[in-house]
XYZ file of C-alpha atoms in Angstrom:
560
model
C 200.021 116.504 96.048
C 197.215 114.829 97.428
C 197.585 111.335 98.465
C 193.956 110.588 97.799
C 192.988 113.190 94.252
C 190.407 111.516 93.779
C 188.194 112.969 95.813
C 189.527 116.186 93.459
C 189.872 115.017 90.376
C 187.336 112.736 88.539
C 188.702 110.543 85.687
C 187.151 110.747 82.472
C 184.735 108.257 81.161
C 185.000 105.774 78.623
C 183.512 105.940 74.884
C 180.470 103.370 74.873
C 181.905 102.172 71.468
C 180.995 98.869 70.344
C 182.912 96.775 67.587
C 185.109 100.171 67.389
C 187.723 99.829 64.288
C 190.267 102.463 65.147
C 192.468 100.202 66.815
C 192.955 97.216 63.945
C 193.020 100.309 61.331
C 196.833 101.041 59.322
C 197.794 104.511 58.082
C 198.680 104.327 54.606
C 198.212 108.057 53.618
C 199.654 112.025 54.769
C 196.307 113.370 56.466
C 195.739 116.908 54.894
C 197.619 119.452 56.395
C 196.363 122.539 58.066
C 199.262 125.112 60.272
C 198.329 127.484 63.022
C 201.368 128.630 63.871
C 200.510 132.540 62.688
C 197.169 132.381 64.926
C 197.275 129.661 67.138
C 200.703 129.633 67.755
C 201.273 133.053 67.557
C 198.539 134.086 70.136
C 200.241 132.099 72.686
C 203.389 134.134 72.614
C 204.449 136.300 75.536
C 204.806 138.720 72.443
C 203.096 138.423 69.364
C 204.892 138.001 66.005
C 204.853 141.235 63.732
C 203.999 141.743 60.157
C 208.119 141.159 59.785
C 207.908 137.494 61.344
C 204.664 136.403 59.995
C 206.105 136.882 56.759
C 209.289 135.284 57.368
C 206.676 132.156 59.039
C 204.527 132.913 56.072
C 207.472 131.905 53.915
C 208.400 129.462 55.796
C 205.425 127.095 55.298
C 205.165 127.576 51.738
C 208.752 125.679 51.529
C 207.521 123.263 53.742
C 204.770 122.322 51.591
C 201.712 123.700 53.165
C 198.191 124.289 51.164
C 196.243 125.880 54.562
C 197.655 128.440 56.178
C 195.455 129.573 59.127
C 196.666 133.001 59.952
C 194.847 135.283 62.278
C 192.274 136.344 63.638
C 191.381 139.249 62.615
C 188.393 140.463 64.376
C 190.830 140.272 67.539
C 193.263 142.835 66.447
C 194.552 145.235 63.846
C 197.776 143.472 63.213
C 195.894 140.529 62.785
C 193.709 142.110 59.642
C 196.274 143.596 58.185
C 198.302 140.939 57.934
C 195.838 139.652 56.339
C 194.224 142.100 53.925
C 198.853 141.829 53.460
C 199.014 138.771 52.082
C 195.956 139.808 49.471
C 197.210 143.197 48.305
C 200.179 142.076 47.648
C 198.915 138.743 46.827
C 201.194 136.799 48.433
C 198.941 133.678 48.137
C 199.409 130.907 45.636
C 196.821 129.704 43.946
C 196.799 126.801 45.055
C 197.163 128.038 48.460
C 193.734 128.707 50.914
C 194.596 131.098 53.481
C 192.294 130.542 56.995
C 190.781 133.228 59.120
C 189.513 132.341 62.840
C 186.169 133.892 63.903
C 183.650 133.724 67.377
C 180.378 133.147 66.951
C 178.935 136.882 67.475
C 177.579 138.994 64.259
C 180.331 142.315 64.520
C 183.196 140.007 65.268
C 181.829 137.541 61.524
C 181.947 141.165 59.333
C 185.389 142.517 60.581
C 186.819 138.578 59.991
C 184.487 138.743 56.642
C 186.353 142.309 55.690
C 189.888 141.801 55.300
C 188.642 138.782 53.202
C 187.834 141.096 50.774
C 189.239 140.122 47.092
C 191.222 136.579 48.567
C 191.097 133.730 45.518
C 190.689 130.599 48.028
C 189.189 131.041 52.154
C 188.391 129.194 55.234
C 186.346 130.945 57.262
C 186.433 129.123 61.286
C 183.522 129.354 63.236
C 183.793 128.067 66.683
C 182.241 128.232 70.057
C 182.422 126.635 73.675
C 179.417 123.705 73.782
C 181.221 121.584 76.638
C 178.945 121.293 79.848
C 181.369 122.620 82.661
C 181.277 126.139 79.848
C 177.226 125.988 79.781
C 177.774 126.178 83.240
C 180.368 129.006 84.020
C 181.053 130.785 81.067
C 178.063 131.300 79.184
C 175.266 130.635 82.044
C 173.213 128.648 78.209
C 171.229 125.733 78.085
C 171.781 123.408 74.675
C 168.982 125.057 72.712
C 171.275 128.235 73.877
C 174.245 127.555 72.793
C 172.713 125.798 69.349
C 171.227 128.848 68.111
C 173.993 130.873 68.827
C 176.607 128.483 65.829
C 173.074 128.379 64.271
C 172.965 132.106 64.032
C 176.291 133.178 62.993
C 176.365 130.001 60.221
C 173.590 131.524 58.649
C 175.305 134.772 58.668
C 178.398 133.013 57.281
C 176.560 131.900 54.022
C 175.173 135.297 52.954
C 177.965 136.854 54.133
C 179.684 134.526 51.260
C 177.270 133.961 48.651
C 177.802 138.228 48.576
C 181.467 137.589 48.050
C 180.817 134.990 44.984
C 184.594 135.637 43.316
C 185.951 133.535 46.259
C 186.334 129.606 46.733
C 185.017 129.363 50.256
C 185.148 126.746 52.828
C 182.951 126.516 55.875
C 185.093 125.427 58.746
C 182.888 124.511 62.260
C 184.880 123.506 65.880
C 182.562 122.792 68.872
C 185.427 124.484 71.212
C 185.825 122.169 72.939
C 184.664 118.231 71.460
C 186.355 116.524 73.906
C 184.897 117.059 77.033
C 181.426 117.822 75.211
C 178.577 114.943 75.506
C 178.727 113.110 71.577
C 175.038 113.143 71.116
C 175.372 116.714 71.972
C 178.545 117.162 69.246
C 176.360 115.402 67.273
C 173.647 117.250 67.214
C 175.000 120.918 67.234
C 177.325 119.878 64.373
C 174.260 118.458 62.432
C 172.608 122.051 63.191
C 175.565 123.593 61.959
C 175.613 121.358 58.919
C 171.561 122.248 57.742
C 172.275 125.520 57.332
C 175.835 124.992 55.294
C 174.457 122.521 53.711
C 177.672 121.291 52.442
C 178.087 119.672 48.403
C 181.509 119.565 46.068
C 180.682 123.423 45.236
C 180.553 124.785 49.491
C 182.721 122.408 51.236
C 182.470 122.149 54.383
C 185.377 121.058 57.791
C 184.138 119.509 60.804
C 186.420 120.819 63.193
C 186.609 117.667 66.769
C 189.408 119.515 68.682
C 190.680 117.978 71.846
C 191.071 121.925 73.173
C 192.255 120.326 76.721
C 193.418 116.740 76.966
C 190.888 115.386 79.136
C 191.543 111.742 78.150
C 194.243 109.176 77.386
C 194.064 108.818 73.619
C 192.369 106.083 72.865
C 189.107 107.748 73.875
C 189.675 110.239 72.106
C 190.147 108.561 69.058
C 186.851 106.352 70.829
C 184.943 109.622 70.537
C 186.038 110.101 66.539
C 185.392 107.346 65.637
C 182.089 107.093 67.258
C 181.559 111.170 65.373
C 182.244 109.687 62.094
C 179.765 106.676 62.402
C 176.552 108.612 63.557
C 176.973 111.978 61.786
C 174.472 111.812 58.773
C 176.500 114.262 56.410
C 179.899 112.388 56.923
C 180.686 112.079 53.214
C 179.893 114.820 52.371
C 182.500 116.618 54.885
C 186.289 116.676 55.940
C 186.640 115.914 59.489
C 189.382 117.080 61.538
C 190.940 117.159 64.788
C 193.383 119.728 66.031
C 194.917 118.273 68.882
C 196.337 119.484 71.452
C 199.372 118.302 74.320
C 198.084 118.600 77.690
C 198.692 115.450 79.135
C 201.743 115.159 76.498
C 200.042 112.669 74.323
C 198.756 114.895 71.122
C 200.870 113.821 69.002
C 199.326 109.586 69.812
C 196.299 111.538 70.049
C 196.037 112.747 66.675
C 198.134 108.871 65.631
C 194.789 108.066 66.951
C 192.352 109.747 65.787
C 193.557 109.514 61.937
C 193.474 105.902 62.364
C 189.294 106.739 63.838
C 188.222 108.571 60.239
C 189.549 111.779 61.090
C 190.675 113.124 56.948
C 193.080 116.632 58.899
C 195.062 117.894 61.550
C 195.552 121.152 62.080
C 198.695 122.498 64.467
C 201.935 123.516 64.930
C 205.613 123.249 63.796
C 206.843 122.119 66.540
C 203.859 122.326 69.253
C 203.716 125.532 69.877
C 200.470 126.230 70.905
C 198.481 127.393 74.199
C 199.122 126.220 77.830
C 201.484 123.072 76.572
C 200.920 123.470 73.248
C 199.086 122.314 70.307
C 200.162 118.724 67.861
C 203.418 120.012 66.845
C 203.394 118.864 62.969
C 207.307 118.161 62.223
C 206.637 115.798 64.128
C 203.865 113.576 62.638
C 204.558 114.062 59.399
C 208.299 112.788 60.183
C 206.190 109.400 61.650
C 204.583 108.517 59.230
C 207.624 109.125 56.516
C 209.578 106.719 58.861
C 206.270 104.215 58.480
C 207.391 104.731 54.134
C 204.043 106.766 53.760
C 205.134 110.072 52.028
C 203.571 112.373 53.581
C 203.023 115.538 52.029
C 204.959 117.955 53.690
C 208.813 118.797 52.938
C 211.198 118.503 56.281
C 214.765 117.996 54.301
C 216.400 121.447 55.096
C 215.365 120.673 58.967
C 217.879 123.783 60.254
C 216.074 125.278 58.544
C 213.482 125.273 59.842
C 214.729 125.582 63.169
C 216.122 127.989 62.296
C 212.813 130.155 61.519
C 211.314 128.995 64.039
C 213.206 129.632 66.808
C 213.691 133.285 64.915
C 209.705 134.450 64.304
C 208.402 132.462 68.090
C 211.460 133.022 70.029
C 211.713 130.298 71.772
C 213.825 127.810 71.586
C 213.303 123.984 69.653
C 214.445 121.565 72.876
C 217.403 119.487 71.461
C 216.091 116.424 72.332
C 213.372 117.603 70.348
C 212.246 114.778 67.562
C 213.775 114.788 64.062
C 214.424 118.503 65.034
C 216.171 119.169 68.357
C 220.661 119.615 67.964
C 220.713 116.191 70.217
C 218.744 113.865 68.870
C 220.804 112.105 66.371
C 223.646 111.816 69.304
C 224.961 109.640 71.052
C 227.295 109.781 74.334
C 226.975 105.930 74.821
C 229.412 103.816 73.536
C 226.810 100.717 73.668
C 224.926 103.163 71.995
C 227.959 104.579 69.590
C 228.596 100.286 68.332
C 225.742 99.700 66.989
C 225.521 102.661 65.407
C 228.412 102.328 63.636
C 227.956 99.128 63.035
C 224.736 99.387 61.152
C 226.467 102.151 59.111
C 229.678 100.014 58.166
C 227.110 97.520 57.141
C 225.110 100.097 55.057
C 228.223 101.238 53.431
C 227.978 97.223 51.686
C 224.571 97.593 50.884
C 223.766 101.603 50.632
C 220.590 100.485 48.573
C 218.843 98.278 51.045
C 216.219 98.969 52.946
C 217.132 101.861 56.501
C 218.092 99.791 59.435
C 220.607 101.138 60.853
C 220.394 100.774 65.227
C 218.977 103.673 67.130
C 218.066 105.755 64.192
C 215.011 105.685 62.761
C 215.262 108.277 60.455
C 218.932 108.744 58.429
C 219.616 112.103 59.220
C 221.119 112.557 55.854
C 217.881 113.079 54.369
C 216.026 115.711 56.184
C 219.489 117.942 56.036
C 221.429 117.079 58.949
C 224.974 114.797 58.226
C 226.624 112.357 60.029
C 229.348 114.683 62.226
C 227.287 114.660 64.943
C 225.554 111.154 65.116
C 228.062 110.018 67.501
C 230.183 112.579 70.250
C 232.438 111.425 73.030
C 232.417 112.517 76.640
C 233.606 110.683 79.932
C 229.904 107.619 78.809
C 231.721 107.048 75.038
C 233.639 103.460 74.277
C 235.566 102.069 72.018
C 233.943 103.237 69.299
C 232.572 106.592 69.457
C 236.459 108.043 68.873
C 237.575 105.846 66.382
C 233.983 106.295 64.462
C 234.604 110.609 64.543
C 238.373 109.706 63.385
C 236.511 108.135 60.348
C 234.081 110.448 59.270
C 236.793 113.631 60.080
C 240.187 112.058 58.729
C 238.913 108.236 56.883
C 241.153 106.510 58.772
C 239.831 102.398 59.809
C 241.254 101.855 62.836
C 242.264 98.287 64.067
C 239.743 97.255 67.004
C 242.949 96.915 69.603
C 243.663 100.428 68.368
C 240.575 101.734 68.738
C 240.575 99.879 72.781
C 244.360 101.486 73.516
C 242.788 105.155 71.944
C 239.400 104.506 73.651
C 241.585 104.165 77.245
C 243.543 107.540 75.749
C 240.529 109.525 75.728
C 238.418 108.435 78.842
C 240.897 109.540 80.748
C 241.072 113.427 79.260
C 237.149 112.960 79.459
C 237.075 112.109 83.053
C 239.868 114.475 83.674
C 238.080 116.682 82.759
C 234.552 115.744 82.921
C 233.815 117.311 79.116
C 232.067 116.598 75.801
C 235.589 116.166 73.485
C 234.938 118.046 69.965
C 236.801 116.456 67.273
C 239.006 118.677 66.630
C 241.048 117.419 70.240
C 239.910 113.638 69.351
C 242.995 114.773 66.471
C 245.131 116.218 68.393
C 244.765 113.383 71.112
C 245.179 110.441 68.024
C 248.434 112.834 66.298
C 250.006 113.385 69.562
C 249.739 109.553 71.023
C 250.389 108.052 67.304
C 253.094 110.300 66.532
C 251.562 112.132 63.473
C 252.951 115.567 64.945
C 254.242 117.287 63.235
C 257.945 117.272 63.683
C 257.654 113.682 64.361
C 260.383 111.890 67.671
C 261.379 110.079 65.475
C 261.603 110.565 62.134
C 262.468 108.861 58.874
C 265.027 110.471 56.457
C 266.375 108.497 53.630
C 266.527 104.848 53.099
C 267.163 101.977 51.095
C 266.437 98.742 50.926
C 268.239 95.717 48.573
C 267.930 91.876 47.881
C 270.514 89.483 48.757
C 270.618 86.363 46.357
C 269.646 84.222 49.459
C 266.006 85.883 50.008
C 267.222 88.464 53.246
C 267.147 91.952 52.289
C 269.431 94.325 53.748
C 267.897 97.526 55.411
C 268.962 100.477 55.581
C 267.613 103.895 57.243
C 268.681 107.723 58.698
C 267.081 108.716 61.612
C 265.856 112.281 62.802
C 266.014 112.048 66.382
C 265.497 115.697 68.273
C 267.752 117.340 65.568
C 270.178 114.756 64.989
C 271.053 112.303 62.271
C 271.337 108.097 63.328
C 272.157 105.693 60.741
C 270.878 102.338 60.592
C 271.545 99.047 59.044
C 269.563 95.362 59.290
C 268.474 93.190 57.381
C 265.754 90.086 57.141
C 263.651 88.358 54.770
C 261.419 92.236 53.868
C 261.222 95.617 54.923
C 259.951 95.684 57.824
C 261.598 92.860 59.040
C 265.181 94.424 58.143
C 263.804 97.831 59.601
C 262.853 95.797 63.326
C 266.279 94.159 63.175
C 268.198 97.420 62.584
C 266.146 99.288 65.841
C 266.447 95.969 67.452
C 270.583 96.748 67.225
C 270.845 100.458 67.090
C 268.678 100.514 70.495
C 269.039 97.731 71.624
C 265.477 96.705 72.443
C 264.022 93.039 71.499
C 261.664 94.453 69.774
C 258.838 92.764 67.909
C 254.583 93.551 65.593
C 252.378 92.112 66.549
C 249.761 93.494 64.187
C 250.667 95.403 61.306
C 246.989 97.110 59.447
C 247.582 99.229 55.623
C 244.877 100.590 54.249
C 244.052 103.492 51.876
C 242.625 106.695 52.147
C 240.406 107.366 49.172
C 240.026 105.939 46.051
C 242.665 106.878 43.738
C 245.399 105.979 42.417
C 247.774 108.497 43.728
C 246.064 108.479 47.072
C 247.666 108.529 50.410
C 248.231 105.339 52.347
C 247.641 105.099 56.414
C 248.948 101.789 58.442
C 248.914 100.769 62.370
C 252.057 99.282 63.883
C 251.668 97.302 67.411
C 255.245 96.593 68.729
C 255.823 94.533 72.122
C 259.387 94.446 74.205
C 260.621 92.172 76.520
C 259.041 94.091 79.352
C 255.571 92.901 78.225
C 254.880 96.873 76.567
C 252.796 97.377 73.844
C 253.051 100.463 72.074
C 251.228 101.892 69.130
C 252.186 103.721 65.519
C 250.546 105.235 63.155
C 251.937 106.182 60.224
C 250.986 107.735 56.492
C 252.767 108.685 53.781
C 251.805 108.292 49.856
C 253.965 105.839 49.550
C 253.125 103.164 51.328
C 256.595 101.892 52.536
C 257.427 104.957 53.971
C 253.730 104.593 55.606
C 254.726 101.186 56.986
C 257.956 102.699 58.584
C 257.091 105.692 59.650
C 254.635 104.050 62.134
C 256.970 101.294 63.315
C 259.384 104.555 64.179
C 256.220 106.371 65.916
C 255.273 102.797 67.866
C 258.900 102.392 68.710
C 259.674 106.623 69.818
C 256.034 105.774 71.679
C 257.571 103.165 73.702
C 260.745 105.001 74.934
C 258.938 108.058 75.719
C 256.893 105.868 78.523
C 260.063 104.595 80.006
C 261.851 108.147 79.391
C 264.564 107.378 77.379
C 263.260 109.926 74.161
């Protein structure tokens, strides 16, 4: 890389635009959408789609709600020509959907394009030619006047051919293909000349497309260019202004959003941004950006996984796991502080589910695009106490006390530090069961037990324990069931056992739901141990939790 790149690369000049309006505008409605996946996206593939994959993609676009779809460059290949014919002849185009095709400003290609569209009910004929100085000088070696004449001649031919096929409802689209690095006055001049031929009106609609064919400036400059054009184009009220941003600088989304603020009515792009070089603008991200601002996008991505699966199958390109909204890991938090904030956000939402969406780190509710909450928090060595606790709660209904979360978190940390890998939900549940006595069979299991209240307020407790295939009788007294059981265990094991923490809750809303109890015991050597018990009888669950805490302590002291 050059230490002084300014000698080789010139900065793009800013637009002189007084009192620009777009910075003060707000996006309050969705644009018209055009999917170019079957044309621009297809041309960007190392192995272009065959008819089967194109039809699969076509059906997906209809399912998502697209009403304008650029389906082919029919004069470029027989495959594209045949696909247009297949859609028309097999009547695969709904009445409210308009197909669009692309053609260069060449007479023979235009003739071929119209042949492909014979019998279409609604069609947009998209004409383009390059207009930027570098193309005029290096590629075409033509003057401005010659470039204008090329576009005008093509527009005349297209109008004549449209009038010869009155059964089709035609829309004409013109693109000064390299608009973003064409002189603004010249872009206006050539678009005015083409519009003069087409004479746009309600009966003869026209689209002016202003593409960022190659990103050459910051998005604010592109917005200035769009606003400048909209201010100065004499037929602005009679045409739809469309934009077609690419992503060479990685700012395609920003360019599209700022262009909409600047007056653009329509956006052309691809699902997940597939397209030549660094791609087209990503329509999924753009639509869901609007959605998360409360603006109905007019597109349906409620089954995002299906959309990803179909696009990956058709394009034979993967969607990145961190892709906005759609990536496998986009809603996933591994960081402990992130997990804690997300967990608290969901807990607050459970208390008031009808409130506005407000969960830290999640701008979109995963459920709105068909994603479950299971993948929101995943556990590795970077996770804190909330990650594993969230997975236990979401998958098994156990709401762990804070101190137990901390204890279990240390165990999870030891595991992940040992093998350095992510822990699955199944492996976390297995570790929890082993750590707190829920394994089967339990090392110290409660057999038959009974309690009897005395006149003095005390309670006599009797029970039978099953330990390693042997039975052990217990007998104790206390002012309640657990205190009686603690007294019995102290005598049987000669241990100064005390309960320091106790929690319980039901697992479900039904009257016959099981209960879970959490007990933390302390011993004379300042050691502590947790136990968890689950049973349809809350008393039995509590007693088993107590025994599991004892078993944990005995195992750490190698006494069991």
